[in-house]
């Protein structure tokens, strides 16, 4: 039997970059500065990740230049990189700018015996997310084609509630059909999301729902109202084994910052 090594995945999410990094802050935090620190953490990893997943809200101002800044920071890593849009993103601009190796606009790939699906939940002008009927049809058809190989699905908006009243109102607005589909296929192992700016993990029917800290500001877990958290930025690492098992951990950075803790809305 040929040994197949596990796949090391790094998830980075909610970078909220600006065209002009000298002017780009979110609640007082300079988003490019904290993102660069997260990338420095990433560069120190041994071994280096096999693939990088960017799970949305990559820009704060939706400009071409903000995505160009992102690409200029990621390209030197030379890690295959795939992305999805968040509610702060401009999808047509992303498709134009973020589609040159090592960054790909592809929404399906296979690596290390795993099948990766990246779903768009972006609804222009809205904070919440939705998955189109066409995307759901595409997803189910292609899951069927994977046979028994394990599946990871990435999307920006979590499809399950996170026990935070204000956030639960702006997650995926039509999760029922999506959940109905994935619950029919035991090869679906992980649903990976961003959007909530905090670590989250929940297992339902054998599927692991994971969300990850932002590379900039964090939201306080479990709070019914909007409130910033003092936890530092970070990223998620996953080690995916060919048999469908996995391990994961959050890596946070040593980053001292001052943000507007009195902020009352998103």
Backbone as numpy.savetxt, mean C-alpha at the origin, in Angstrom:
# Nx Ny Nz CAx CAy CAz Cx Cy Cz
13.35 -32.56 -5.98 12.50 -31.36 -5.98 13.38 -30.11 -5.98
13.03 -29.15 -6.85 13.79 -27.91 -6.94 13.38 -26.98 -5.81
14.35 -26.50 -5.05 14.06 -25.57 -3.96 13.70 -24.20 -4.52
12.57 -23.65 -4.06 12.15 -22.32 -4.47 12.24 -21.39 -3.26
13.10 -20.41 -3.29 13.26 -19.52 -2.12 12.04 -18.65 -1.93
11.83 -18.16 -0.72 10.71 -17.25 -0.48 10.93 -15.91 -1.17
9.85 -15.19 -1.34 9.88 -13.85 -1.93 9.83 -12.82 -0.81
10.76 -11.87 -0.84 10.76 -10.79 0.15 10.10 -9.56 -0.47
8.99 -9.15 0.13 8.20 -8.02 -0.36 8.31 -6.87 0.63
8.52 -5.67 0.11 8.45 -4.46 0.94 7.23 -3.66 0.49
6.42 -3.25 1.45 5.27 -2.39 1.17 5.55 -1.00 1.70
5.41 -0.03 0.82 5.50 1.39 1.19 4.19 2.04 0.80
3.66 2.89 1.67 2.34 3.43 1.39 2.19 4.86 1.90
1.29 5.59 1.26 0.88 6.93 1.71 2.07 7.85 1.91
2.82 8.06 0.82 4.00 8.92 0.86 3.63 10.40 0.80
2.51 10.74 0.13 2.00 12.11 0.08 3.07 13.12 -0.35
3.72 12.85 -1.46 4.78 13.74 -1.95 4.20 14.95 -2.68
5.01 15.99 -2.78 4.65 17.23 -3.44 5.61 17.52 -4.59
5.17 18.39 -5.50 6.05 18.81 -6.60 7.28 19.52 -6.05
7.09 20.35 -5.04 8.19 21.09 -4.43 8.40 20.58 -3.01
9.41 19.76 -2.78 9.59 19.19 -1.43 9.91 20.21 -0.36
10.40 21.38 -0.76 10.71 22.40 0.25 9.45 23.04 0.80
8.34 22.91 0.05 7.07 23.48 0.49 6.07 22.41 0.92
6.46 21.13 0.76 5.50 20.05 0.94 5.46 19.49 2.34
4.46 19.89 3.12 4.28 19.34 4.46 2.86 18.85 4.63
2.69 17.86 5.49 1.37 17.35 5.84 1.24 17.44 7.35
0.36 18.30 7.81 0.22 18.57 9.25 1.56 18.94 9.87
2.37 19.66 9.11 3.65 20.14 9.61 4.83 19.23 9.34
4.59 18.01 8.89 5.68 17.06 8.63 6.11 17.15 7.16
7.41 17.33 6.89 7.90 17.36 5.50 7.91 15.95 4.91
6.99 15.69 4.01 6.74 14.30 3.60 7.90 13.68 2.82
8.61 14.47 2.03 9.73 13.87 1.30 10.88 13.52 2.24
11.11 14.35 3.23 12.17 14.07 4.20 11.94 12.74 4.91
10.73 12.51 5.37 10.45 11.25 6.07 10.49 10.06 5.10
10.05 10.27 3.87 10.11 9.21 2.86 11.55 8.80 2.57
12.42 9.78 2.45 13.84 9.49 2.21 14.42 8.67 3.36
14.01 8.98 4.58 14.50 8.21 5.74 14.01 6.76 5.68
12.77 6.57 5.24 12.26 5.20 5.08 13.05 4.46 4.01
13.38 5.15 2.91 14.18 4.51 1.86 15.58 4.16 2.36
16.13 5.00 3.22 17.44 4.68 3.81 17.35 3.39 4.63
16.25 3.24 5.35 16.02 2.00 6.11 15.93 0.81 5.16
15.22 1.02 4.06 15.06 -0.04 3.07 16.41 -0.47 2.48
17.25 0.49 2.20 18.56 0.20 1.60 19.45 -0.62 2.53
19.20 -0.52 3.83 20.03 -1.24 4.80 19.65 -2.71 4.94
18.51 -3.08 4.38 18.03 -4.45 4.55 18.92 -5.44 3.80
19.20 -6.54 4.45 19.94 -7.64 3.81 19.23 -8.96 4.13
18.80 -9.68 3.10 18.90 -9.33 1.68 17.94 -8.21 1.31
18.14 -7.62 0.16 17.24 -6.60 -0.35 15.92 -7.23 -0.80
14.82 -6.47 -0.73 13.54 -7.01 -1.19 13.59 -7.41 -2.67
12.80 -8.43 -3.00 12.66 -8.84 -4.39 11.70 -7.94 -5.15
10.76 -7.34 -4.43 9.75 -6.51 -5.08 9.25 -5.47 -4.07
8.85 -4.33 -4.60 8.34 -3.22 -3.80 6.91 -2.92 -4.25
5.98 -2.90 -3.29 4.58 -2.56 -3.56 4.27 -1.20 -2.96
3.77 -0.29 -3.79 3.38 1.05 -3.35 1.85 1.10 -3.36
1.25 1.25 -2.17 -0.19 1.07 -2.08 -0.97 2.37 -1.93
-0.63 3.37 -2.74 -1.49 4.52 -2.92 -1.20 5.74 -2.06
-1.88 6.83 -2.44 -1.63 8.16 -1.89 -0.14 8.48 -1.98
0.38 8.30 -3.17 1.80 8.54 -3.41 2.08 10.02 -3.57
1.08 10.76 -4.05 1.17 12.22 -4.18 0.15 12.88 -3.27
0.45 14.11 -2.86 -0.52 14.91 -2.13 -1.13 15.98 -3.04
-0.38 16.40 -4.07 -0.89 17.48 -4.92 -1.24 17.01 -6.33
-1.13 15.72 -6.61 -1.54 15.10 -7.88 -0.78 15.62 -9.10
0.40 16.16 -8.91 1.15 16.74 -10.02 2.10 15.72 -10.65
2.39 15.93 -11.93 3.37 15.10 -12.62 4.71 15.15 -11.90
5.07 16.34 -11.45 6.38 16.49 -10.83 6.49 15.70 -9.53
5.40 15.58 -8.78 5.46 14.80 -7.54 5.74 13.33 -7.85
5.15 12.82 -8.93 5.41 11.44 -9.32 6.81 11.29 -9.92
7.28 12.32 -10.58 8.66 12.30 -11.07 9.64 12.28 -9.90
9.33 13.02 -8.84 10.17 13.00 -7.64 10.20 11.58 -7.07
9.04 10.97 -6.99 8.95 9.61 -6.48 9.82 8.66 -7.31
9.68 8.73 -8.62 10.45 7.85 -9.50 11.94 8.08 -9.35
12.34 9.33 -9.21 13.77 9.64 -9.10 14.37 9.08 -7.81
13.56 8.98 -6.77 14.04 8.43 -5.50 14.04 6.90 -5.49
13.11 6.30 -6.23 12.99 4.85 -6.22 13.87 4.16 -7.25
14.06 4.78 -8.40 14.77 4.11 -9.50 16.17 3.64 -9.12
16.96 4.42 -8.35 18.30 3.94 -8.00 18.31 2.66 -7.17
17.20 2.31 -6.54 17.14 1.07 -5.77 17.19 -0.15 -6.69
16.71 0.03 -7.91 16.68 -1.05 -8.91 15.92 -2.28 -8.40
14.83 -2.03 -7.69 13.94 -3.09 -7.21 12.67 -3.05 -8.05
12.23 -4.15 -8.63 10.96 -4.14 -9.36 9.84 -3.57 -8.48
9.15 -2.57 -9.01 8.20 -1.79 -8.21 6.86 -1.72 -8.93
5.79 -1.98 -8.18 4.43 -1.93 -8.71 3.61 -1.02 -7.80
2.59 -0.38 -8.35 1.86 0.63 -7.59 0.36 0.56 -7.86
-0.39 1.15 -6.93 -1.81 1.41 -7.12 -2.09 2.84 -6.67
-3.20 3.38 -7.14 -3.58 4.75 -6.81 -4.38 4.78 -5.51
-4.25 5.90 -4.79 -5.08 6.17 -3.63 -6.01 7.34 -3.91
-6.74 7.76 -2.91 -7.71 8.84 -3.10 -7.06 10.18 -3.37
-5.79 10.36 -3.00 -5.10 11.62 -3.27 -4.37 11.61 -4.61
-4.46 10.51 -5.34 -3.67 10.37 -6.57 -4.46 10.72 -7.82
-3.71 11.00 -8.89 -4.28 11.22 -10.22 -3.87 10.04 -11.09
-4.80 9.13 -11.34 -4.46 7.88 -12.01 -3.90 8.07 -13.42
-4.51 8.91 -14.28 -3.92 9.09 -15.61 -2.49 9.61 -15.57
-2.21 10.52 -14.66 -0.84 11.05 -14.53 0.11 9.96 -14.06
-0.33 9.16 -13.12 0.51 8.06 -12.64 0.84 7.09 -13.77
-0.16 6.75 -14.56 0.05 5.79 -15.65 1.05 6.32 -16.66
1.07 7.63 -16.82 2.01 8.23 -17.77 3.43 8.31 -17.20
3.55 8.65 -15.92 4.87 8.92 -15.34 5.50 7.66 -14.73
4.69 6.85 -14.07 5.23 5.72 -13.30 5.14 4.42 -14.10
5.84 4.38 -15.22 5.77 3.19 -16.07 7.06 3.00 -16.84
8.17 3.16 -16.13 9.49 2.97 -16.73 10.35 2.18 -15.74
10.95 1.10 -16.21 11.71 0.20 -15.34 12.69 0.97 -14.44
12.73 0.56 -13.16 12.16 -0.64 -12.55 10.72 -0.49 -12.07
10.06 0.63 -12.40 8.69 0.87 -11.96 7.73 0.45 -13.07
6.71 -0.31 -12.72 5.76 -0.84 -13.70 4.34 -0.46 -13.33
3.52 -0.19 -14.35 2.10 0.08 -14.14 1.27 -1.20 -14.23
1.90 -2.36 -14.40 1.18 -3.63 -14.49 0.40 -3.89 -13.20
-0.75 -4.52 -13.35 -1.60 -4.79 -12.19 -1.71 -6.29 -11.88
-0.88 -7.08 -12.52 -0.75 -8.49 -12.19 0.68 -8.93 -12.47
1.24 -9.71 -11.57 2.52 -10.36 -11.85 2.63 -11.60 -10.97
3.54 -12.48 -11.36 3.80 -13.71 -10.62 5.25 -13.71 -10.19
5.49 -14.12 -8.94 6.86 -14.17 -8.44 6.95 -15.21 -7.32
7.92 -16.07 -7.40 8.15 -17.04 -6.34 6.99 -17.95 -6.04
6.19 -18.24 -7.06 5.03 -19.11 -6.87 3.79 -18.39 -6.37
3.89 -17.09 -6.11 2.74 -16.28 -5.69 2.20 -15.48 -6.87
0.89 -15.25 -6.85 0.23 -14.38 -7.82 -0.18 -13.09 -7.12
0.21 -11.96 -7.71 -0.05 -10.64 -7.14 -1.06 -9.90 -8.01
-2.13 -9.43 -7.38 -3.15 -8.64 -8.07 -3.22 -7.26 -7.41
-3.21 -6.20 -8.21 -3.28 -4.84 -7.70 -4.56 -4.20 -8.22
-5.46 -3.84 -7.31 -6.79 -3.35 -7.66 -6.90 -1.85 -7.47
-7.52 -1.19 -8.43 -7.77 0.25 -8.33 -9.04 0.50 -7.52
-8.95 1.33 -6.48 -10.12 1.73 -5.70 -10.34 3.24 -5.75
-9.58 3.93 -6.60 -9.64 5.39 -6.69 -10.98 5.85 -7.26
-11.64 6.75 -6.54 -12.86 7.41 -7.01 -12.55 8.90 -7.07
-12.38 9.48 -8.26 -11.96 10.88 -8.35 -12.85 11.81 -7.52
-12.21 12.63 -6.70 -12.93 13.60 -5.90 -13.51 13.07 -4.60
-13.27 11.80 -4.29 -13.81 11.20 -3.07 -12.69 10.61 -2.22
-12.89 10.62 -0.90 -11.90 10.05 0.01 -12.08 8.54 0.12
-13.32 8.06 0.05 -13.58 6.62 0.13 -13.19 5.95 -1.19
-13.24 4.63 -1.19 -12.87 3.88 -2.38 -13.98 2.97 -2.86
-13.89 2.57 -4.14 -14.79 1.60 -4.74 -14.02 0.75 -5.74
-14.47 -0.48 -5.94 -13.92 -1.34 -6.98 -14.98 -1.48 -8.06
-14.61 -1.25 -9.30 -15.57 -1.31 -10.40 -16.00 -2.75 -10.66
-17.20 -2.95 -11.22 -17.63 -4.31 -11.59 -16.66 -4.97 -12.56
-16.08 -4.19 -13.47 -15.13 -4.75 -14.43 -13.88 -5.28 -13.72
-13.41 -4.55 -12.72 -12.24 -5.00 -11.97 -12.53 -6.27 -11.18
-13.73 -6.35 -10.62 -14.10 -7.55 -9.87 -14.20 -8.76 -10.79
-14.75 -8.55 -11.98 -14.85 -9.64 -12.95 -13.45 -10.10 -13.37
-12.57 -9.13 -13.63 -11.18 -9.44 -13.99 -10.49 -10.21 -12.87
-10.71 -9.77 -11.64 -10.08 -10.42 -10.49 -10.51 -11.87 -10.38
-11.82 -12.12 -10.41 -12.29 -13.49 -10.21 -11.83 -14.40 -11.34
-11.92 -13.92 -12.56 -11.47 -14.74 -13.70 -10.02 -15.15 -13.53
-9.18 -14.20 -13.14 -7.75 -14.49 -13.06 -7.37 -15.28 -11.82
-8.11 -15.12 -10.73 -7.87 -15.99 -9.57 -8.13 -17.44 -9.96
-9.21 -17.67 -10.72 -9.51 -19.03 -11.18 -8.35 -19.61 -11.98
-7.66 -18.75 -12.72 -6.58 -19.21 -13.59 -5.30 -19.55 -12.81
-5.23 -19.15 -11.54 -4.00 -19.38 -10.78 -3.87 -20.81 -10.27
-4.94 -21.58 -10.36 -4.90 -22.92 -9.79 -4.81 -22.84 -8.28
-3.87 -23.55 -7.70 -3.73 -23.56 -6.24 -2.61 -22.65 -5.75
-2.01 -21.87 -6.63 -0.90 -21.01 -6.20 -1.42 -19.88 -5.32
-0.69 -19.54 -4.25 -1.17 -18.51 -3.32 -1.28 -17.14 -3.98
-2.22 -16.35 -3.45 -2.57 -15.05 -4.02 -2.43 -13.97 -2.96
-1.82 -12.85 -3.35 -1.80 -11.60 -2.57 -2.51 -10.54 -3.38
-3.47 -9.86 -2.77 -4.20 -8.77 -3.42 -3.85 -7.47 -2.71
-3.47 -6.45 -3.48 -3.16 -5.14 -2.92 -4.18 -4.12 -3.42
-4.66 -3.28 -2.53 -5.56 -2.18 -2.87 -5.36 -1.08 -1.84
-5.75 0.14 -2.19 -5.48 1.25 -1.27 -6.41 1.23 -0.07
-7.71 1.11 -0.31 -8.70 1.21 0.76 -8.96 -0.15 1.39
-8.81 -0.29 2.70 -9.11 -1.56 3.35 -10.57 -1.97 3.13
-10.82 -3.26 2.90 -12.19 -3.73 2.67 -12.90 -4.17 3.95
-12.21 -4.10 5.09 -12.81 -4.47 6.37 -12.64 -3.33 7.36
-13.58 -3.20 8.27 -13.54 -2.11 9.24 -12.36 -2.29 10.20
-11.86 -1.15 10.71 -10.65 -1.17 11.53 -10.90 -0.70 12.96
-12.20 -0.56 13.35 -12.55 -0.14 14.71 -12.11 1.29 15.00
-12.31 2.16 14.02 -12.06 3.59 14.18 -13.18 4.30 13.43
-14.14 4.86 14.15 -15.39 5.31 13.54 -15.19 6.26 12.36
-14.31 7.24 12.51 -14.15 8.22 11.43 -13.49 7.58 10.21
-12.55 6.66 10.43 -11.90 5.99 9.31 -12.82 4.97 8.65
-13.62 4.28 9.44 -14.50 3.25 8.89 -15.49 3.82 7.87
-15.74 5.12 7.93 -16.65 5.77 6.98 -16.00 6.03 5.63
-14.67 5.95 5.56 -13.98 6.33 4.31 -13.09 5.19 3.80
-13.48 3.96 4.10 -12.75 2.80 3.59 -13.34 2.40 2.24
-13.29 1.13 1.89 -13.91 0.65 0.66 -15.42 0.63 0.84
-16.15 1.34 -0.05 -17.59 1.50 0.13 -18.40 0.33 -0.41
-17.82 -0.49 -1.27 -18.56 -1.63 -1.80 -17.78 -2.92 -1.60
-17.52 -3.28 -0.34 -16.66 -4.45 -0.09 -17.37 -5.79 -0.26
-18.70 -5.81 -0.27 -19.42 -7.07 -0.18 -19.08 -8.01 -1.34
-19.14 -7.52 -2.56 -18.87 -8.37 -3.71 -17.42 -8.83 -3.71
-16.50 -7.93 -3.38 -15.09 -8.28 -3.31 -14.86 -9.40 -2.30
-15.42 -9.23 -1.10 -15.23 -10.23 -0.05 -15.88 -11.56 -0.44
-17.04 -11.48 -1.10 -17.71 -12.69 -1.55 -16.84 -13.48 -2.52
-16.16 -12.75 -3.41 -15.29 -13.41 -4.39 -14.11 -14.07 -3.70
-13.37 -13.31 -2.90 -12.13 -13.86 -2.37 -12.38 -14.97 -1.35
-13.54 -14.93 -0.69 -13.85 -15.99 0.27 -14.14 -17.33 -0.40
-14.35 -17.31 -1.71 -14.61 -18.55 -2.44 -13.32 -19.26 -2.86
-12.18 -18.58 -2.68 -10.93 -19.12 -3.22 -9.90 -19.23 -2.10
-9.65 -20.44 -1.62 -8.71 -20.61 -0.49 -7.28 -20.23 -0.82
-6.96 -20.07 -2.10 -5.59 -19.66 -2.45 -5.34 -18.18 -2.14
-6.41 -17.40 -1.89 -6.23 -16.00 -1.49 -5.77 -15.98 -0.03
-4.56 -15.53 0.19 -3.96 -15.57 1.52 -3.87 -14.20 2.19
-3.58 -13.15 1.40 -3.28 -11.83 1.97 -4.00 -10.75 1.18
-4.62 -9.81 1.88 -5.15 -8.57 1.29 -4.39 -7.43 1.96
-3.65 -6.71 1.15 -2.71 -5.69 1.64 -3.23 -4.31 1.25
-3.29 -3.38 2.20 -3.83 -2.06 1.91 -3.03 -0.95 2.58
-3.39 0.28 2.23 -2.80 1.47 2.84 -3.90 2.31 3.44
-3.87 3.62 3.18 -4.96 4.57 3.47 -5.11 4.95 4.93
-4.92 4.01 5.86 -5.29 4.29 7.25 -4.13 4.78 8.11
-2.92 4.86 7.54 -1.77 5.46 8.24 -1.53 4.82 9.61
-1.61 3.51 9.68 -1.38 2.80 10.94 -1.21 1.31 10.64
-0.61 0.62 11.59 -0.49 -0.84 11.47 -1.82 -1.49 11.82
-2.20 -2.47 11.01 -3.46 -3.18 11.24 -3.31 -4.60 10.72
-3.85 -5.56 11.47 -3.84 -6.96 11.04 -5.08 -7.65 11.58
-5.77 -8.37 10.70 -6.96 -9.12 11.10 -7.11 -10.32 10.18
-7.45 -11.46 10.75 -7.68 -12.67 9.96 -9.17 -13.00 9.96
-9.73 -13.19 8.77 -11.13 -13.56 8.61 -11.20 -14.68 7.58
-11.77 -15.81 7.97 -11.92 -16.95 7.06 -10.60 -17.35 6.41
-9.53 -17.28 7.18 -8.23 -17.70 6.67 -7.51 -16.69 5.81
-8.12 -15.53 5.58 -7.48 -14.46 4.80 -6.95 -13.41 5.76
-5.72 -12.99 5.54 -5.07 -12.02 6.42 -5.16 -10.62 5.79
-5.83 -9.71 6.50 -5.98 -8.33 6.06 -4.93 -7.49 6.79
-4.04 -6.88 6.03 -2.92 -6.14 6.60 -2.89 -4.72 6.07
-2.69 -3.75 6.95 -2.43 -2.37 6.56 -1.15 -1.90 7.26
-0.61 -0.81 6.76 0.78 -0.47 7.07 0.92 1.01 7.40
1.82 1.37 8.31 2.06 2.78 8.60 2.45 3.57 7.35
2.09 4.82 7.35 2.52 5.74 6.29 4.00 6.05 6.44
4.59 6.54 5.34 5.96 7.04 5.43 5.99 8.46 5.97
4.82 9.02 6.31 4.80 10.37 6.91 4.01 10.34 8.21
2.90 11.05 8.30 2.16 11.14 9.56 1.33 9.87 9.80
1.00 9.63 11.08 0.22 8.45 11.46 -1.09 8.88 12.12
-2.13 8.04 11.96 -3.40 8.26 12.64 -3.50 7.31 13.84
-4.08 7.81 14.91 -4.15 7.02 16.15 -5.12 5.85 16.01
-4.66 4.63 16.21 -5.53 3.46 16.09 -6.64 3.47 17.14
-7.82 3.02 16.73 -8.92 2.83 17.66 -9.64 4.08 18.10
-9.18 5.25 17.67 -9.83 6.49 18.09 -11.07 6.72 17.23
-12.24 6.98 17.82 -13.44 7.22 17.01 -13.37 8.53 16.23
-12.49 9.44 16.65 -12.35 10.73 16.00 -10.96 10.89 15.40
-10.85 11.81 14.44 -9.55 12.09 13.84 -8.57 12.52 14.92
-7.42 11.85 14.95 -6.37 12.24 15.89 -5.04 11.70 15.37
-4.03 12.56 15.37 -2.71 12.13 14.93 -2.01 11.31 16.01
-1.21 10.36 15.56 -0.45 9.50 16.45 1.01 9.92 16.41
1.72 9.75 17.51 3.13 10.14 17.57 4.08 9.03 17.13
3.53 7.90 16.69 4.38 6.82 16.20 5.18 7.29 14.98
6.41 6.82 14.81 7.21 7.24 13.66 6.77 6.54 12.37
7.20 7.06 11.23 6.89 6.44 9.94 7.51 5.05 9.82
7.05 4.31 8.82 7.62 2.98 8.63 7.21 2.33 7.33
7.49 1.05 7.23 7.14 0.23 6.08 6.87 -1.18 6.57
6.32 -2.02 5.70 6.05 -3.42 6.04 6.93 -4.33 5.19
7.43 -5.38 5.81 8.16 -6.43 5.11 7.39 -7.73 5.22
7.30 -8.45 4.10 6.66 -9.76 4.08 7.60 -10.77 3.44
7.69 -11.93 4.04 8.42 -13.05 3.46 7.38 -14.09 3.06
7.24 -14.32 1.76 6.20 -15.19 1.23 6.81 -16.52 0.79
6.32 -17.60 1.36 6.83 -18.93 1.04 5.96 -19.59 -0.03
6.54 -20.43 -0.86 5.78 -21.02 -1.98 4.56 -21.82 -1.56
4.54 -22.33 -0.32 3.40 -23.12 0.13 2.24 -22.27 0.63
2.37 -20.94 0.55 1.29 -20.05 0.98 1.46 -19.49 2.37
2.42 -19.98 3.12 2.71 -19.40 4.43 3.50 -18.11 4.26
3.51 -17.31 5.32 4.25 -16.05 5.24 4.59 -15.56 6.64
5.56 -14.68 6.71 5.84 -13.92 7.92 5.85 -12.44 7.55
5.58 -11.60 8.52 5.57 -10.16 8.24 5.98 -9.38 9.48
6.51 -8.20 9.27 6.85 -7.31 10.37 6.84 -5.87 9.88
6.65 -4.97 10.82 6.72 -3.53 10.54 8.10 -3.03 10.96
8.71 -2.27 10.08 9.99 -1.61 10.39 9.73 -0.11 10.46
9.95 0.47 11.62 9.81 1.92 11.77 11.18 2.58 11.80
11.20 3.87 11.48 12.47 4.59 11.43 12.63 5.46 12.66
13.85 5.79 12.95 14.15 6.73 14.03 14.07 8.13 13.45
12.90 8.75 13.60 12.66 10.03 12.93 11.94 10.95 13.91
12.62 12.00 14.30 12.05 12.98 15.23 11.42 14.11 14.42
10.16 14.39 14.71 9.48 15.44 13.95 8.42 16.10 14.83
8.05 17.28 14.42 6.97 18.01 15.07 5.83 18.14 14.06
4.65 17.73 14.46 3.50 17.93 13.59 2.38 18.57 14.39
1.35 18.99 13.70 0.25 19.73 14.32 -0.69 18.76 15.02
-0.41 18.46 16.27 -1.22 17.51 17.01 -2.62 18.04 17.31
-2.84 19.33 17.08 -4.17 19.91 17.30 -5.04 19.80 16.07
-4.50 19.26 14.97 -5.29 19.13 13.74 -6.54 18.31 14.02
-7.66 18.73 13.42 -8.94 18.12 13.75 -9.65 17.51 12.55
-8.99 17.42 11.41 -9.67 16.85 10.25 -8.73 16.42 9.16
-9.22 15.48 8.35 -8.42 14.90 7.28 -8.88 15.47 5.95
